[in-house]
Amino acid sequence: MGKPLHYQTAGESHGPALVAIVDGLPADLRVDAALVNRELARRQGGYGRGARQRIETDAAEFLGGLRQGSTIGSPVALRIANKDNRIDDPERTPPVTRPRPGHADLAGSLKYLTPDCRGTLERASARETAARVAAGAVARSVLDAFGIRVFGFVRGACDAWSDIAIDAARLEELVAARDASEVYCPDPAVDARLVELIHRAKTEKDTVGGWCEVHVFGCPPGLGSCMNWEDRLDARLAFAVMGIQAFKSVEIGLGRECGARFGSAVHDPIVFDPARKGSSSLGYERPTNNAGGLEGGMTNGMPVVVRGTMKPISTLLRGMPSVEFGTHEPVQSAYERSDVSAVAAASVVMENAVAFEIARAFLGKFAGDSMREVRASHDSYLAAARLL
Ligand code: EPS
């Protein structure tokens, strides 16, 4: 006990498998393997994905840490097989010597002193996000046990932006609308425009990114800390989201818009509603949630709201101006099988990356070797907090 929840991944895009090890889960946690596989399947979906997703059927094989579906306190290890395993076949993985702008190709080749970008691209590939989704989905079992819900979706791309309000009361309806959308956008009008945009990018041999958003409902107050910068939950969330391949910005709540307003139009007034004492706000309600549920790096009982920007996929069918390693001649960049847009998949990755950090902060506050201890700590804290 005492070690923060942590995970590590290993594996290459065209190696035998991806693996994840999640360390720091308490014993007696029922892990929802069906949820892990559902999230893996969702990550493979979305309009604009490449042919790779028709080859793979991602599923987690648990190798350690579980007994009859529950944790025993040891690290949870899982493996996701790659059907397209060809990393050791030089004919099927020839050298890549024309670095693709936007990709890790150039920086990675310079870093590792090689004119072949393949070594870097094998690990830099967003295929690794399958392992990250699985790790996040495992940690989500902790949140499920305490009624904390995490909802991720696509807010928009280019000039298509949805103003749809996301609130706990309509969550089931929003989940259904998102799951019915080819681009994981719960707003039907914007969903159609996003599909159109991705289709246009495809016909123009181009790519498109977008904005993903994650809302977490039911977090008790006090997760995270204002005492040390690395324990601030907003900072941890930003780190986790920025660590997802192709993400270029992260915002919490009102985000960058805070700079455009006076304080009175940014900070969320505090009111007390005794009828809401049983909810995660403990009755301390906020008519607005510009803070995105985080003040001083700690949850304040309101929903946690995180937005991330994904840049367009760096592999363009039409290529981009580049330079050949060795000759330094100007060339069009290499083409490798890829996606036109993976923004829908990115919303699933972000949802599970956020879930992991929330679970980490939750177990940081309510630490224990077993779920019984975690629950006792959680319940006694809430009982004390309700007296304030
Ligand atoms: C991906 C698998 C990859 C790419 C994509 C995401 O498979 P392959 O390279 O074999 O087609 O489709 O990776 C990238 C976008 C990238 O930048 O490398 C996946 O499973 O998500």
XYZ file of C-alpha atoms and ligand atoms in Angstrom:
409
model
C 0.000 0.000 0.000
C 1.027 3.626 -0.345
C 2.250 3.409 -3.948
C 0.253 5.638 -6.282
C -1.743 3.951 -9.015
C 0.541 3.692 -12.032
C 0.648 2.029 -15.412
C 3.203 1.215 -18.014
C 2.774 0.041 -21.594
C 5.085 -1.780 -23.978
C 4.755 -2.998 -27.539
C 5.131 -1.792 -31.109
C 2.502 -1.180 -33.752
C 3.511 -4.239 -35.796
C 5.121 -6.309 -33.034
C 3.505 -9.423 -31.554
C 1.425 -7.596 -28.954
C 0.807 -4.563 -26.799
C 0.987 -4.988 -23.057
C -0.037 -2.904 -20.070
C 0.781 -3.304 -16.396
C -1.402 -1.482 -13.882
C 0.134 -1.312 -10.435
C -1.407 -0.030 -7.201
C -4.968 -1.360 -7.326
C -6.418 -2.497 -4.015
C -7.413 -6.137 -3.530
C -11.005 -7.331 -3.983
C -11.790 -4.994 -6.835
C -14.023 -6.665 -9.394
C -12.504 -5.822 -12.793
C -15.064 -5.457 -15.537
C -13.320 -7.294 -18.398
C -16.355 -6.764 -20.639
C -16.014 -3.003 -20.169
C -12.301 -3.189 -21.082
C -13.123 -5.030 -24.311
C -16.036 -2.701 -25.082
C -13.732 0.295 -24.792
C -11.123 -1.428 -26.962
C -13.785 -2.044 -29.621
C -14.953 1.577 -29.442
C -11.355 2.738 -29.892
C -11.183 0.760 -33.115
C -14.249 2.523 -34.488
C -15.143 5.925 -35.888
C -15.576 7.194 -39.428
C -12.238 7.810 -41.140
C -10.201 4.921 -39.712
C -7.744 3.043 -41.935
C -7.639 -0.595 -43.036
C -5.719 -1.702 -39.926
C -8.913 -1.721 -37.900
C -10.405 -4.335 -40.219
C -7.408 -6.582 -39.524
C -7.422 -6.328 -35.721
C -10.007 -7.420 -33.153
C -8.576 -5.917 -29.993
C -9.261 -7.827 -26.781
C -7.439 -7.924 -23.448
C -5.987 -11.170 -22.198
C -5.322 -10.872 -18.461
C -1.960 -12.383 -17.531
C -1.672 -11.442 -13.883
C -3.177 -9.646 -10.932
C -6.633 -11.227 -11.027
C -8.178 -14.236 -9.368
C -11.651 -15.165 -10.533
C -12.140 -11.697 -11.981
C -11.061 -9.720 -8.903
C -7.755 -8.107 -7.974
C -5.553 -9.629 -5.290
C -3.364 -6.536 -4.786
C -0.622 -7.516 -7.252
C 0.082 -5.698 -10.563
C -2.564 -6.348 -13.213
C -0.914 -7.379 -16.481
C -2.731 -7.623 -19.788
C -1.902 -8.318 -23.403
C -3.586 -7.229 -26.623
C -2.432 -9.315 -29.581
C -1.463 -7.677 -32.884
C -2.679 -9.747 -35.822
C -0.607 -7.551 -38.158
C 2.653 -8.746 -36.604
C 5.464 -8.175 -39.109
C 8.109 -6.133 -37.306
C 10.830 -8.736 -37.938
C 10.009 -9.190 -41.630
C 12.274 -6.724 -43.524
C 10.254 -7.117 -46.721
C 7.012 -6.079 -45.059
C 8.575 -3.346 -42.957
C 11.047 -1.683 -45.345
C 13.064 1.335 -44.191
C 11.273 4.707 -44.164
C 13.746 7.407 -45.244
C 11.404 10.284 -46.212
C 10.241 11.622 -42.807
C 6.579 12.657 -42.563
C 6.079 16.198 -41.225
C 4.061 16.151 -38.015
C 5.122 12.606 -37.174
C 7.903 11.480 -34.820
C 9.926 10.429 -37.911
C 12.441 13.281 -38.187
C 12.931 14.038 -34.492
C 13.130 10.306 -33.679
C 15.664 9.525 -36.414
C 17.865 12.406 -35.302
C 17.490 11.366 -31.672
C 18.368 7.704 -32.252
C 20.969 8.361 -34.970
C 19.315 6.356 -37.744
C 18.230 7.220 -41.298
C 15.380 4.645 -40.964
C 12.315 6.191 -39.315
C 10.681 2.797 -38.798
C 12.042 2.100 -35.332
C 10.592 5.338 -34.022
C 7.300 5.082 -35.879
C 6.684 1.569 -34.599
C 6.489 2.859 -31.026
C 5.253 6.404 -31.711
C 2.218 4.996 -33.570
C -1.157 5.576 -31.994
C -1.634 1.814 -32.003
C -0.127 2.004 -28.479
C -3.269 3.785 -27.332
C -5.024 0.390 -27.274
C -2.887 -0.500 -24.233
C -3.654 2.871 -22.667
C -7.384 2.432 -23.153
C -7.176 -0.988 -21.516
C -5.233 0.389 -18.519
C -7.735 3.224 -18.082
C -10.687 0.882 -18.437
C -9.250 -1.415 -15.737
C -8.876 1.547 -13.360
C -12.439 2.556 -14.176
C -13.662 -0.396 -12.131
C -12.673 1.642 -9.047
C -14.796 4.567 -10.240
C -17.738 2.304 -11.120
C -17.717 0.929 -7.578
C -18.357 4.472 -6.291
C -20.865 5.584 -8.924
C -18.417 7.919 -10.703
C -19.266 8.137 -14.424
C -16.907 9.223 -17.203
C -18.227 10.402 -20.571
C -16.045 11.253 -23.567
C -17.155 12.502 -26.966
C -16.152 14.566 -29.986
C -17.102 18.256 -29.689
C -16.100 19.207 -33.242
C -13.461 19.689 -35.919
C -12.563 22.546 -38.302
C -15.697 24.712 -38.605
C -18.075 22.113 -37.138
C -18.633 22.735 -33.424
C -21.373 21.386 -31.185
C -22.798 23.550 -28.386
C -24.598 20.557 -26.879
C -24.879 20.769 -23.077
C -23.524 17.758 -21.198
C -25.272 17.122 -17.909
C -25.644 14.206 -15.545
C -29.455 14.173 -15.757
C -29.317 13.363 -19.498
C -26.284 11.091 -19.397
C -27.994 7.906 -20.643
C -29.508 9.793 -23.554
C -26.132 11.385 -24.396
C -24.336 8.038 -24.260
C -26.927 6.545 -26.629
C -26.622 9.502 -29.049
C -22.824 9.322 -28.984
C -22.828 5.577 -29.554
C -25.213 5.990 -32.487
C -22.863 8.532 -34.090
C -20.172 7.428 -36.555
C -17.873 10.112 -35.156
C -18.856 9.787 -31.469
C -20.560 13.194 -31.437
C -23.889 13.157 -29.555
C -25.233 16.148 -31.519
C -26.888 14.752 -34.697
C -26.568 18.001 -36.692
C -22.827 18.276 -36.044
C -22.319 14.517 -36.442
C -23.420 14.775 -40.084
C -21.108 17.748 -40.724
C -18.154 15.916 -39.202
C -18.736 12.897 -41.426
C -18.896 15.260 -44.415
C -15.617 16.943 -43.374
C -13.791 13.649 -42.969
C -15.150 12.476 -46.316
C -13.891 15.692 -47.940
C -10.440 15.238 -46.377
C -10.372 11.686 -47.721
C -11.193 12.726 -51.286
C -8.535 15.447 -51.071
C -5.979 12.887 -49.753
C -5.790 14.994 -46.614
C -6.477 14.411 -42.896
C -8.475 16.062 -40.100
C -8.175 16.325 -36.294
C -10.653 17.850 -33.861
C -11.683 18.489 -30.278
C -12.453 15.760 -27.742
C -14.109 16.415 -24.400
C -14.469 14.347 -21.234
C -16.879 14.943 -18.336
C -16.598 13.098 -15.023
C -19.732 12.981 -12.865
C -19.934 12.100 -9.183
C -16.357 12.846 -8.053
C -16.237 13.595 -4.351
C -14.544 16.878 -3.424
C -10.894 16.904 -2.424
C -9.353 14.610 -5.067
C -5.930 15.966 -6.037
C -4.026 18.489 -3.962
C -2.986 22.126 -3.802
C 0.056 21.223 -1.701
C 2.476 19.975 -4.372
C 2.459 20.876 -8.040
C 2.734 17.293 -9.213
C -0.334 16.286 -7.204
C -2.609 18.987 -8.659
C -5.311 17.040 -10.432
C -5.669 19.607 -13.230
C -1.935 19.273 -13.900
C -2.106 15.466 -13.824
C -5.036 15.495 -16.230
C -3.231 17.846 -18.598
C -0.130 15.631 -18.482
C -2.169 12.504 -19.185
C -4.127 14.053 -22.074
C -1.097 15.776 -23.596
C 0.643 12.398 -23.465
C -1.836 10.984 -25.982
C -0.385 10.794 -29.497
C -1.271 13.864 -31.627
C -2.723 16.003 -28.797
C -1.588 19.614 -28.969
C -3.597 21.366 -26.249
C -5.569 20.642 -23.100
C -8.121 22.866 -21.376
C -9.963 22.518 -18.091
C -13.478 23.993 -17.897
C -13.619 27.365 -19.623
C -9.940 26.904 -20.555
C -8.391 29.507 -22.843
C -11.588 31.587 -22.802
C -10.703 32.591 -19.172
C -8.225 35.081 -20.630
C -10.994 36.900 -22.493
C -13.236 37.650 -19.487
C -13.225 39.616 -16.236
C -13.111 37.577 -13.019
C -16.782 38.125 -12.252
C -17.639 36.354 -15.514
C -15.231 33.470 -14.891
C -15.526 32.362 -11.252
C -18.481 30.166 -10.340
C -20.661 31.589 -7.525
C -21.146 29.321 -4.473
C -24.688 28.591 -3.253
C -25.920 26.032 -0.735
C -28.787 23.708 -1.637
C -29.669 21.375 1.268
C -31.553 19.111 -1.155
C -28.200 18.345 -2.886
C -26.400 17.343 0.347
C -26.394 13.705 -0.748
C -24.755 14.499 -4.104
C -21.027 14.834 -4.838
C -21.251 18.615 -4.259
C -22.376 17.904 -0.654
C -24.850 20.758 -1.230
C -22.249 23.372 -2.248
C -23.655 23.983 -5.706
C -22.309 26.208 -8.465
C -24.778 27.669 -10.969
C -21.953 27.652 -13.565
C -18.998 25.291 -13.917
C -16.355 27.407 -15.623
C -13.722 25.903 -13.320
C -14.461 22.503 -14.821
C -14.846 20.995 -11.360
C -11.295 21.850 -10.293
C -10.165 24.640 -7.990
C -6.691 24.739 -6.440
C -5.880 21.495 -8.243
C -8.646 19.688 -6.301
C -12.106 18.482 -7.245
C -14.813 20.759 -5.850
C -17.757 18.364 -6.236
C -18.869 19.678 -9.630
C -18.330 17.633 -12.802
C -14.726 17.560 -14.013
C -14.546 18.903 -17.585
C -11.461 18.418 -19.776
C -11.063 19.286 -23.451
C -8.215 18.237 -25.727
C -7.207 19.205 -29.242
C -6.026 16.501 -31.597
C -4.005 17.606 -34.588
C -4.807 16.037 -37.978
C -3.129 12.641 -38.616
C 0.423 13.271 -39.861
C 0.387 10.681 -42.653
C -1.190 12.309 -45.707
C -1.912 10.239 -48.808
C -0.811 13.206 -50.894
C 2.391 13.590 -48.830
C 4.005 16.789 -47.558
C 7.252 18.497 -48.500
C 10.157 16.646 -46.896
C 13.806 15.724 -47.411
C 15.357 12.304 -48.147
C 17.817 11.141 -45.474
C 21.317 10.788 -46.932
C 20.852 12.738 -50.202
C 19.062 15.709 -48.543
C 17.072 16.027 -51.787
C 13.591 17.575 -51.545
C 10.901 14.829 -51.798
C 7.270 14.249 -50.874
C 7.028 12.480 -47.493
C 6.503 8.721 -47.304
C 3.026 7.183 -47.145
C 2.262 4.431 -44.678
C -1.222 2.954 -44.289
C -3.010 5.289 -41.896
C -6.282 6.977 -40.927
C -7.962 10.046 -42.456
C -9.282 10.912 -39.011
C -8.933 9.169 -35.660
C -10.659 11.866 -33.613
C -13.494 9.517 -32.574
C -10.940 6.949 -31.368
C -9.015 9.726 -29.617
C -12.118 10.599 -27.604
C -12.139 7.017 -26.275
C -8.418 7.185 -25.469
C -8.887 10.518 -23.711
C -11.926 9.243 -21.781
C -9.925 6.335 -20.396
C -6.765 8.406 -19.786
C -8.866 10.858 -17.749
C -10.575 7.979 -15.925
C -7.168 6.612 -14.944
C -6.070 9.916 -13.417
C -9.342 10.292 -11.530
C -8.941 6.746 -10.174
C -5.334 7.547 -9.215
C -6.406 10.654 -7.315
C -9.324 8.745 -5.735
C -7.019 5.988 -4.457
C -4.543 8.657 -3.346
C -7.154 10.171 -1.054
C -8.914 6.982 0.011
C -5.908 4.656 0.082
C -6.173 1.085 1.304
C -4.922 -2.439 0.637
C -8.407 -3.727 -0.031
C -11.611 -2.238 -1.387
C -13.087 -2.587 2.116
C -10.514 -0.149 3.461
C -10.979 2.191 0.504
C -14.749 2.207 1.032
C -14.425 2.773 4.771
C -12.091 5.714 4.171
C -14.399 7.176 1.503
C -17.532 6.809 3.629
C -15.985 8.245 6.797
C -14.566 11.205 4.871
C -17.948 12.006 3.317
C -19.699 11.724 6.678
C -17.225 14.248 8.153
C -17.400 16.571 5.135
C -21.198 16.692 5.303
C -20.932 18.221 8.795
C -19.161 21.324 7.390
C -3.592 2.542 -35.262
C -2.859 1.641 -35.952
C -1.948 2.058 -37.016
C -2.477 3.307 -37.730
C -2.800 4.404 -36.748
C -3.560 3.986 -35.563
O -1.886 0.962 -37.836
P -1.069 0.855 -39.203
O 0.084 1.813 -39.098
O -0.653 -0.580 -39.244
O -2.058 1.183 -40.267
O -3.646 3.012 -38.439
O -1.606 4.941 -36.313
C -1.397 6.248 -36.534
C -2.297 7.121 -36.796
C -0.027 6.627 -36.388
O 0.210 7.823 -36.312
O 0.808 5.766 -36.411
C -4.470 2.143 -34.169
O -4.645 0.933 -33.901
O -5.025 3.042 -33.550
